[in-house]
């Protein structure tokens, strides 16, 4: 069988998309764009080596993004996409695959069937195979004396992955390194390689602007058709102390909550609700209270682990709602901080997080101030089985 490598370029600055880090390291429904792109290839058994290209400044972000996914040590990017691709191709020299699929990290929604169409064209003997789509908008060219309409019948949009016979595209990139082009097919053309097209997909968009993140999230949500709900409950006893942790926020109080970890009943109930929604057991199974290493642990760890499990299942948290039941401390002054902290841990918009509080009108153990209760409910969206 032919050996097929995937080369994923992630060394760009993402200037048009903006943000604190380049677009490929930003989250898209809780998973980075780069991780989604790499995972699409890693899921296909016919793909051998996965070569990522990134920059020294973003090495750590890239490592974190692909944690646990199979891929080769990274190659270093260059000043232009073309340089980055060439560096990646050079890094594959010791592997010398038959074919290479060159993909923009910025296209995280690439489907297995699209990747397989490109592979099929190469297996069929094409030296270069690219996914294309017809242009549906009318096209205009701005000219010195106004606008000119451009016929679109013979125009196509090219996407990635673009597949090539490895040795030939490597030679072409070496030979034409000084001729600036925007994709690898353009390099193949310069080298006189014949190009075969396969059907591209509208959903395989290249995230370029901030708006594209919203569009991609909408498309991705559309592929997740199953909703599940989980609930969680927790109670902790008050003991002498001067503060409590609730929903990830430290609150000064004339008592503390007793527990093996930081005793944050709000986050514990919410962690259980999320685990419940994906059928992943409960907090005690993942973080046994008998284990010394969890003594005094910040409960944000437990919650972010539950969110990570949702992501690993290909899902996304839709909404969560926590209710704290106690007479004191008063929750209302801390509610916004609690929502913000939970949203931060879960990598969600604040509008998807709710925190409420109530009392038991003096009845029972919360009423007597012996302890407090937290309840939570979480809704997750999962790919349909
Ligand atoms: N790329 C790269 N090395 C570069 C430039 C781009 O590896 N020197 C990668 C990007 O990371 C992206 C792909 O090439 O995955 C397509 O490029 P583009 O969409 O233009 O991304 P950026 O160059 O990062 O974005 P911008 O042009 O807005 O700065
Ligand atoms: Mg660019």
GROMACS .gro file of C-alpha atoms and ligand atoms in nm:
model
  415
    1UNK     CA    1   0.000   0.000   0.000
    2UNK     CA    2   0.119   0.353  -0.074
    3UNK     CA    3   0.256   0.553   0.210
    4UNK     CA    4   0.064   0.877   0.263
    5UNK     CA    5   0.184   1.165   0.480
    6UNK     CA    6  -0.016   1.467   0.592
    7UNK     CA    7   0.162   1.802   0.611
    8UNK     CA    8  -0.030   2.058   0.817
    9UNK     CA    9   0.094   2.416   0.804
   10UNK     CA   10   0.030   2.614   1.122
   11UNK     CA   11   0.304   2.875   1.119
   12UNK     CA   12   0.096   3.176   1.015
   13UNK     CA   13   0.024   3.483   1.224
   14UNK     CA   14  -0.351   3.487   1.156
   15UNK     CA   15  -0.348   3.864   1.125
   16UNK     CA   16  -0.687   3.895   0.956
   17UNK     CA   17  -0.861   3.690   1.228
   18UNK     CA   18  -0.702   3.883   1.516
   19UNK     CA   19  -0.711   3.753   1.875
   20UNK     CA   20  -0.454   3.701   2.148
   21UNK     CA   21  -0.297   3.403   1.967
   22UNK     CA   22  -0.295   3.310   1.596
   23UNK     CA   23  -0.627   3.164   1.475
   24UNK     CA   24  -0.502   2.804   1.460
   25UNK     CA   25  -0.450   2.806   1.840
   26UNK     CA   26  -0.786   2.964   1.922
   27UNK     CA   27  -1.071   2.743   2.043
   28UNK     CA   28  -1.355   2.641   1.819
   29UNK     CA   29  -1.629   2.488   2.036
   30UNK     CA   30  -1.376   2.401   2.304
   31UNK     CA   31  -1.106   2.246   2.083
   32UNK     CA   32  -0.836   2.443   1.909
   33UNK     CA   33  -0.855   2.486   1.534
   34UNK     CA   34  -0.518   2.310   1.495
   35UNK     CA   35  -0.629   2.013   1.705
   36UNK     CA   36  -0.942   1.970   1.495
   37UNK     CA   37  -0.739   1.982   1.173
   38UNK     CA   38  -0.482   1.731   1.297
   39UNK     CA   39  -0.747   1.501   1.445
   40UNK     CA   40  -0.923   1.482   1.107
   41UNK     CA   41  -0.612   1.321   0.956
   42UNK     CA   42  -0.509   1.122   1.266
   43UNK     CA   43  -0.848   0.948   1.255
   44UNK     CA   44  -0.774   0.793   0.914
   45UNK     CA   45  -0.569   0.471   0.926
   46UNK     CA   46  -0.442   0.523   0.571
   47UNK     CA   47  -0.257   0.838   0.679
   48UNK     CA   48   0.095   0.756   0.803
   49UNK     CA   49   0.321   1.038   0.917
   50UNK     CA   50   0.155   1.364   1.028
   51UNK     CA   51   0.399   1.653   0.995
   52UNK     CA   52   0.302   1.983   1.156
   53UNK     CA   53   0.484   2.307   1.078
   54UNK     CA   54   0.484   2.582   1.337
   55UNK     CA   55   0.701   2.860   1.478
   56UNK     CA   56   0.940   2.882   1.774
   57UNK     CA   57   0.718   3.145   1.940
   58UNK     CA   58   0.415   2.916   1.929
   59UNK     CA   59   0.586   2.580   1.989
   60UNK     CA   60   0.423   2.536   2.332
   61UNK     CA   61   0.076   2.627   2.207
   62UNK     CA   62   0.118   2.376   1.925
   63UNK     CA   63   0.238   2.102   2.166
   64UNK     CA   64  -0.062   2.166   2.390
   65UNK     CA   65  -0.301   2.171   2.095
   66UNK     CA   66  -0.206   1.825   1.969
   67UNK     CA   67  -0.149   1.662   2.308
   68UNK     CA   68  -0.227   1.291   2.278
   69UNK     CA   69  -0.268   1.296   1.899
   70UNK     CA   70  -0.021   1.104   1.685
   71UNK     CA   71   0.219   1.333   1.499
   72UNK     CA   72   0.590   1.370   1.418
   73UNK     CA   73   0.818   1.624   1.587
   74UNK     CA   74   0.729   1.967   1.447
   75UNK     CA   75   0.912   2.142   1.162
   76UNK     CA   76   0.985   2.515   1.175
   77UNK     CA   77   0.778   2.754   0.966
   78UNK     CA   78   0.904   3.028   0.738
   79UNK     CA   79   0.808   3.386   0.655
   80UNK     CA   80   0.548   3.280   0.396
   81UNK     CA   81   0.316   2.984   0.366
   82UNK     CA   82   0.526   2.866   0.074
   83UNK     CA   83   0.840   2.864   0.294
   84UNK     CA   84   0.652   2.679   0.567
   85UNK     CA   85   0.534   2.412   0.325
   86UNK     CA   86   0.884   2.370   0.183
   87UNK     CA   87   1.029   2.329   0.533
   88UNK     CA   88   0.765   2.068   0.609
   89UNK     CA   89   0.840   1.879   0.288
   90UNK     CA   90   1.212   1.883   0.375
   91UNK     CA   91   1.131   1.743   0.721
   92UNK     CA   92   0.960   1.450   0.549
   93UNK     CA   93   1.273   1.358   0.349
   94UNK     CA   94   1.374   1.073   0.587
   95UNK     CA   95   1.019   0.932   0.563
   96UNK     CA   96   0.999   0.970   0.184
   97UNK     CA   97   0.625   0.895   0.157
   98UNK     CA   98   0.472   0.815  -0.182
   99UNK     CA   99   0.210   1.088  -0.144
  100UNK     CA  100   0.175   1.399   0.067
  101UNK     CA  101  -0.148   1.580   0.151
  102UNK     CA  102  -0.074   1.946   0.226
  103UNK     CA  103  -0.337   2.106   0.447
  104UNK     CA  104  -0.397   2.448   0.604
  105UNK     CA  105  -0.434   2.419   0.982
  106UNK     CA  106  -0.695   2.693   0.935
  107UNK     CA  107  -0.939   2.442   0.776
  108UNK     CA  108  -1.055   2.246   1.080
  109UNK     CA  109  -1.380   2.112   0.930
  110UNK     CA  110  -1.224   1.901   0.657
  111UNK     CA  111  -1.425   1.579   0.625
  112UNK     CA  112  -1.293   1.222   0.597
  113UNK     CA  113  -1.470   1.183   0.262
  114UNK     CA  114  -1.297   1.492   0.118
  115UNK     CA  115  -0.956   1.365   0.232
  116UNK     CA  116  -1.036   1.026   0.080
  117UNK     CA  117  -1.139   1.178  -0.254
  118UNK     CA  118  -0.796   1.341  -0.280
  119UNK     CA  119  -0.623   1.014  -0.188
  120UNK     CA  120  -0.832   0.822  -0.442
  121UNK     CA  121  -0.727   1.061  -0.721
  122UNK     CA  122  -0.360   1.011  -0.632
  123UNK     CA  123  -0.403   0.634  -0.612
  124UNK     CA  124  -0.558   0.660  -0.958
  125UNK     CA  125  -0.235   0.800  -1.094
  126UNK     CA  126  -0.272   1.180  -1.061
  127UNK     CA  127   0.050   1.367  -0.980
  128UNK     CA  128  -0.154   1.641  -0.813
  129UNK     CA  129  -0.511   1.632  -0.682
  130UNK     CA  130  -0.701   1.928  -0.545
  131UNK     CA  131  -1.050   1.991  -0.409
  132UNK     CA  132  -1.230   2.271  -0.591
  133UNK     CA  133  -1.569   2.440  -0.581
  134UNK     CA  134  -1.742   2.648  -0.846
  135UNK     CA  135  -1.779   3.019  -0.778
  136UNK     CA  136  -2.143   3.113  -0.722
  137UNK     CA  137  -2.118   3.488  -0.662
  138UNK     CA  138  -2.082   3.724  -0.957
  139UNK     CA  139  -1.726   3.846  -0.982
  140UNK     CA  140  -1.607   4.205  -1.036
  141UNK     CA  141  -1.260   4.336  -1.096
  142UNK     CA  142  -1.171   4.686  -0.979
  143UNK     CA  143  -1.004   4.871  -1.261
  144UNK     CA  144  -0.861   5.224  -1.286
  145UNK     CA  145  -1.172   5.344  -1.472
  146UNK     CA  146  -1.438   5.164  -1.263
  147UNK     CA  147  -1.556   4.807  -1.216
  148UNK     CA  148  -1.544   4.524  -1.466
  149UNK     CA  149  -1.755   4.210  -1.455
  150UNK     CA  150  -1.558   3.888  -1.486
  151UNK     CA  151  -1.718   3.574  -1.636
  152UNK     CA  152  -1.713   3.302  -1.373
  153UNK     CA  153  -1.799   2.990  -1.577
  154UNK     CA  154  -1.444   2.862  -1.583
  155UNK     CA  155  -1.342   2.985  -1.236
  156UNK     CA  156  -1.307   2.763  -0.931
  157UNK     CA  157  -1.206   2.805  -0.568
  158UNK     CA  158  -0.925   2.572  -0.456
  159UNK     CA  159  -0.920   2.426  -0.104
  160UNK     CA  160  -0.686   2.202   0.089
  161UNK     CA  161  -0.580   1.927   0.141
  162UNK     CA  162  -0.399   1.932  -0.189
  163UNK     CA  163  -0.240   1.596  -0.264
  164UNK     CA  164   0.080   1.532  -0.456
  165UNK     CA  165   0.336   1.270  -0.548
  166UNK     CA  166   0.580   1.357  -0.270
  167UNK     CA  167   0.906   1.353  -0.466
  168UNK     CA  168   0.766   1.572  -0.741
  169UNK     CA  169   0.615   1.842  -0.519
  170UNK     CA  170   0.934   1.849  -0.309
  171UNK     CA  171   1.141   1.905  -0.624
  172UNK     CA  172   0.896   2.171  -0.748
  173UNK     CA  173   0.900   2.360  -0.417
  174UNK     CA  174   1.280   2.355  -0.419
  175UNK     CA  175   1.302   2.474  -0.778
  176UNK     CA  176   1.043   2.753  -0.754
  177UNK     CA  177   1.112   2.881  -0.404
  178UNK     CA  178   1.174   3.232  -0.539
  179UNK     CA  179   0.840   3.257  -0.726
  180UNK     CA  180   0.575   3.372  -0.480
  181UNK     CA  181   0.246   3.178  -0.502
  182UNK     CA  182  -0.047   3.123  -0.264
  183UNK     CA  183  -0.094   2.746  -0.283
  184UNK     CA  184   0.094   2.430  -0.370
  185UNK     CA  185  -0.095   2.358  -0.688
  186UNK     CA  186   0.049   2.682  -0.823
  187UNK     CA  187   0.396   2.540  -0.754
  188UNK     CA  188   0.296   2.213  -0.922
  189UNK     CA  189   0.177   2.410  -1.228
  190UNK     CA  190   0.512   2.589  -1.252
  191UNK     CA  191   0.677   2.246  -1.257
  192UNK     CA  192   0.441   2.127  -1.531
  193UNK     CA  193   0.262   1.868  -1.317
  194UNK     CA  194  -0.083   1.762  -1.440
  195UNK     CA  195  -0.357   1.851  -1.194
  196UNK     CA  196  -0.671   1.654  -1.126
  197UNK     CA  197  -0.964   1.809  -0.941
  198UNK     CA  198  -1.204   1.648  -0.697
  199UNK     CA  199  -1.517   1.797  -0.538
  200UNK     CA  200  -1.447   2.035  -0.251
  201UNK     CA  201  -1.693   2.109   0.027
  202UNK     CA  202  -1.844   2.440   0.139
  203UNK     CA  203  -1.808   2.330   0.499
  204UNK     CA  204  -1.430   2.298   0.449
  205UNK     CA  205  -1.394   2.673   0.500
  206UNK     CA  206  -1.061   2.838   0.575
  207UNK     CA  207  -1.095   3.036   0.895
  208UNK     CA  208  -0.969   3.377   0.790
  209UNK     CA  209  -1.170   3.642   0.977
  210UNK     CA  210  -1.325   3.659   1.322
  211UNK     CA  211  -1.662   3.605   1.159
  212UNK     CA  212  -1.544   3.273   1.018
  213UNK     CA  213  -1.513   3.139   1.374
  214UNK     CA  214  -1.887   3.198   1.425
  215UNK     CA  215  -1.967   3.042   1.090
  216UNK     CA  216  -1.749   2.736   1.162
  217UNK     CA  217  -1.906   2.696   1.507
  218UNK     CA  218  -2.253   2.701   1.350
  219UNK     CA  219  -2.153   2.438   1.096
  220UNK     CA  220  -1.994   2.222   1.362
  221UNK     CA  221  -2.298   2.245   1.589
  222UNK     CA  222  -2.507   2.133   1.296
  223UNK     CA  223  -2.318   1.802   1.292
  224UNK     CA  224  -2.396   1.743   1.659
  225UNK     CA  225  -2.751   1.626   1.677
  226UNK     CA  226  -2.784   1.455   2.009
  227UNK     CA  227  -2.854   1.642   2.332
  228UNK     CA  228  -2.794   1.490   2.672
  229UNK     CA  229  -2.852   1.624   3.020
  230UNK     CA  230  -2.681   1.532   3.344
  231UNK     CA  231  -2.740   1.636   3.702
  232UNK     CA  232  -2.513   1.663   4.003
  233UNK     CA  233  -2.556   1.705   4.377
  234UNK     CA  234  -2.308   1.777   4.655
  235UNK     CA  235  -2.319   1.874   5.021
  236UNK     CA  236  -2.038   1.986   5.251
  237UNK     CA  237  -2.030   2.052   5.624
  238UNK     CA  238  -1.926   2.386   5.776
  239UNK     CA  239  -1.622   2.370   6.008
  240UNK     CA  240  -1.423   2.650   6.175
  241UNK     CA  241  -1.241   2.867   5.923
  242UNK     CA  242  -1.242   3.205   5.754
  243UNK     CA  243  -1.335   3.142   5.390
  244UNK     CA  244  -1.514   2.908   5.153
  245UNK     CA  245  -1.463   2.825   4.785
  246UNK     CA  246  -1.785   2.825   4.584
  247UNK     CA  247  -1.811   2.798   4.205
  248UNK     CA  248  -1.439   2.871   4.178
  249UNK     CA  249  -1.458   3.194   4.380
  250UNK     CA  250  -1.299   3.247   4.723
  251UNK     CA  251  -1.546   3.409   4.963
  252UNK     CA  252  -1.456   3.542   5.307
  253UNK     CA  253  -1.683   3.375   5.565
  254UNK     CA  254  -1.687   3.293   5.936
  255UNK     CA  255  -1.664   2.920   5.859
  256UNK     CA  256  -1.499   2.691   5.606
  257UNK     CA  257  -1.632   2.389   5.416
  258UNK     CA  258  -1.491   2.052   5.512
  259UNK     CA  259  -1.359   1.830   5.236
  260UNK     CA  260  -1.062   1.648   5.093
  261UNK     CA  261  -1.014   1.899   4.811
  262UNK     CA  262  -1.106   2.269   4.841
  263UNK     CA  263  -1.464   2.150   4.914
  264UNK     CA  264  -1.616   2.365   4.639
  265UNK     CA  265  -1.961   2.204   4.638
  266UNK     CA  266  -2.072   2.416   4.341
  267UNK     CA  267  -1.794   2.293   4.113
  268UNK     CA  268  -1.830   1.936   4.243
  269UNK     CA  269  -2.202   1.926   4.161
  270UNK     CA  270  -2.133   2.078   3.819
  271UNK     CA  271  -1.850   1.832   3.746
  272UNK     CA  272  -2.086   1.545   3.829
  273UNK     CA  273  -2.359   1.694   3.608
  274UNK     CA  274  -2.121   1.708   3.310
  275UNK     CA  275  -1.985   1.359   3.375
  276UNK     CA  276  -2.344   1.240   3.403
  277UNK     CA  277  -2.440   1.390   3.069
  278UNK     CA  278  -2.171   1.185   2.890
  279UNK     CA  279  -2.213   0.873   3.103
  280UNK     CA  280  -1.861   0.901   3.240
  281UNK     CA  281  -1.922   0.804   3.603
  282UNK     CA  282  -1.877   1.052   3.885
  283UNK     CA  283  -1.613   1.278   4.035
  284UNK     CA  284  -1.506   1.014   4.289
  285UNK     CA  285  -1.422   0.771   4.011
  286UNK     CA  286  -1.194   1.019   3.836
  287UNK     CA  287  -1.046   1.180   4.149
  288UNK     CA  288  -1.072   0.931   4.439
  289UNK     CA  289  -1.080   1.111   4.778
  290UNK     CA  290  -0.856   0.830   4.907
  291UNK     CA  291  -0.572   0.961   4.689
  292UNK     CA  292  -0.335   1.191   4.870
  293UNK     CA  293  -0.260   1.394   4.555
  294UNK     CA  294  -0.610   1.544   4.553
  295UNK     CA  295  -0.580   1.679   4.910
  296UNK     CA  296  -0.652   2.052   4.897
  297UNK     CA  297  -0.681   2.034   4.516
  298UNK     CA  298  -0.850   2.323   4.335
  299UNK     CA  299  -1.183   2.188   4.211
  300UNK     CA  300  -1.134   2.377   3.884
  301UNK     CA  301  -0.908   2.082   3.793
  302UNK     CA  302  -1.198   1.840   3.825
  303UNK     CA  303  -1.429   2.061   3.621
  304UNK     CA  304  -1.179   2.120   3.341
  305UNK     CA  305  -1.117   1.745   3.325
  306UNK     CA  306  -1.490   1.682   3.277
  307UNK     CA  307  -1.498   1.946   3.000
  308UNK     CA  308  -1.197   1.778   2.839
  309UNK     CA  309  -1.384   1.443   2.835
  310UNK     CA  310  -1.676   1.612   2.657
  311UNK     CA  311  -1.435   1.746   2.395
  312UNK     CA  312  -1.270   1.407   2.354
  313UNK     CA  313  -1.615   1.265   2.282
  314UNK     CA  314  -1.643   1.525   2.004
  315UNK     CA  315  -1.908   1.714   2.200
  316UNK     CA  316  -1.971   2.061   2.334
  317UNK     CA  317  -2.130   2.187   2.652
  318UNK     CA  318  -2.443   2.381   2.565
  319UNK     CA  319  -2.547   2.514   2.903
  320UNK     CA  320  -2.509   2.460   3.275
  321UNK     CA  321  -2.703   2.578   3.577
  322UNK     CA  322  -2.586   2.559   3.939
  323UNK     CA  323  -2.804   2.617   4.246
  324UNK     CA  324  -2.643   2.678   4.585
  325UNK     CA  325  -2.865   2.613   4.886
  326UNK     CA  326  -2.757   2.789   5.206
  327UNK     CA  327  -2.854   3.068   5.444
  328UNK     CA  328  -2.503   3.213   5.446
  329UNK     CA  329  -2.275   3.325   5.285
  330UNK     CA  330  -2.492   3.539   5.059
  331UNK     CA  331  -2.431   3.430   4.700
  332UNK     CA  332  -2.582   3.722   4.504
  333UNK     CA  333  -2.282   3.957   4.540
  334UNK     CA  334  -2.056   3.683   4.395
  335UNK     CA  335  -2.286   3.550   4.128
  336UNK     CA  336  -2.126   3.735   3.833
  337UNK     CA  337  -1.775   3.635   3.940
  338UNK     CA  338  -1.889   3.274   3.974
  339UNK     CA  339  -2.044   3.269   3.629
  340UNK     CA  340  -1.733   3.425   3.479
  341UNK     CA  341  -1.503   3.176   3.651
  342UNK     CA  342  -1.708   2.872   3.545
  343UNK     CA  343  -1.724   3.006   3.188
  344UNK     CA  344  -1.346   3.045   3.192
  345UNK     CA  345  -1.285   2.690   3.317
  346UNK     CA  346  -1.529   2.540   3.066
  347UNK     CA  347  -1.417   2.771   2.780
  348UNK     CA  348  -1.779   2.878   2.729
  349UNK     CA  349  -1.957   3.207   2.675
  350UNK     CA  350  -2.085   3.347   3.007
  351UNK     CA  351  -2.441   3.343   2.867
  352UNK     CA  352  -2.425   2.962   2.877
  353UNK     CA  353  -2.356   2.954   3.251
  354UNK     CA  354  -2.612   3.016   3.524
  355UNK     CA  355  -2.560   3.037   3.902
  356UNK     CA  356  -2.856   3.065   4.137
  357UNK     CA  357  -2.899   3.053   4.513
  358UNK     CA  358  -3.179   2.983   4.754
  359UNK     CA  359  -3.235   2.902   5.122
  360UNK     CA  360  -3.443   2.635   5.290
  361UNK     CA  361  -3.627   2.895   5.501
  362UNK     CA  362  -3.434   2.787   5.808
  363UNK     CA  363  -3.534   2.422   5.776
  364UNK     CA  364  -3.303   2.121   5.782
  365UNK     CA  365  -2.923   2.118   5.794
  366UNK     CA  366  -2.868   2.404   5.549
  367UNK     CA  367  -3.125   2.603   5.746
  368UNK     CA  368  -2.942   2.539   6.071
  369UNK     CA  369  -2.614   2.641   5.905
  370UNK     CA  370  -2.452   2.299   5.952
  371UNK     CA  371  -2.355   2.279   5.589
  372UNK     CA  372  -2.457   2.372   5.237
  373UNK     CA  373  -2.587   2.197   4.927
  374UNK     CA  374  -2.515   2.251   4.559
  375UNK     CA  375  -2.716   2.113   4.271
  376UNK     CA  376  -2.628   2.141   3.903
  377UNK     CA  377  -2.761   2.046   3.566
  378UNK     CA  378  -2.565   2.041   3.242
  379UNK     CA  379  -2.669   1.996   2.880
  380UNK     CA  380  -2.420   1.872   2.622
  381UNK     CA  381  -2.441   1.832   2.250
  382UNK     CA  382  -2.281   1.520   2.103
  383UNK     CA  383  -2.230   1.385   1.752
  384UNK     CA  384  -2.523   1.153   1.679
  385UNK     CA  385  -2.426   0.792   1.741
  386LIG     N1  386   0.091   2.958   0.717
  386LIG     C1  387   0.215   2.908   0.754
  386LIG     N2  388   0.326   2.988   0.746
  386LIG     C2  389   0.316   3.116   0.706
  386LIG     C3  390   0.191   3.168   0.668
  386LIG     C4  391   0.079   3.087   0.674
  386LIG     O1  392   0.225   2.791   0.794
  386LIG     N3  393   0.426   3.190   0.703
  386LIG     C5  394  -0.027   2.872   0.730
  386LIG     C6  395  -0.132   2.928   0.825
  386LIG     O2  396  -0.102   2.892   0.960
  386LIG     C7  397  -0.261   2.868   0.773
  386LIG     C8  398  -0.233   2.845   0.625
  386LIG     O3  399  -0.093   2.862   0.607
  386LIG     O4  400  -0.292   2.745   0.836
  386LIG     C9  401  -0.314   2.938   0.535
  386LIG     O5  402  -0.270   3.071   0.551
  386LIG     P1  403  -0.361   3.194   0.595
  386LIG     O6  404  -0.502   3.152   0.600
  386LIG     O7  405  -0.321   3.312   0.515
  386LIG     O8  406  -0.315   3.212   0.748
  386LIG     P2  407  -0.228   3.329   0.814
  386LIG     O9  408  -0.118   3.368   0.725
  386LIG    O10  409  -0.194   3.280   0.950
  386LIG    O11  410  -0.336   3.445   0.828
  386LIG     P3  411  -0.323   3.599   0.781
  386LIG    O12  412  -0.286   3.592   0.634
  386LIG    O13  413  -0.457   3.657   0.808
  386LIG    O14  414  -0.215   3.659   0.865
  387LIG    MG1  415  -0.158   3.449   0.525
   0.00000   0.00000   0.00000
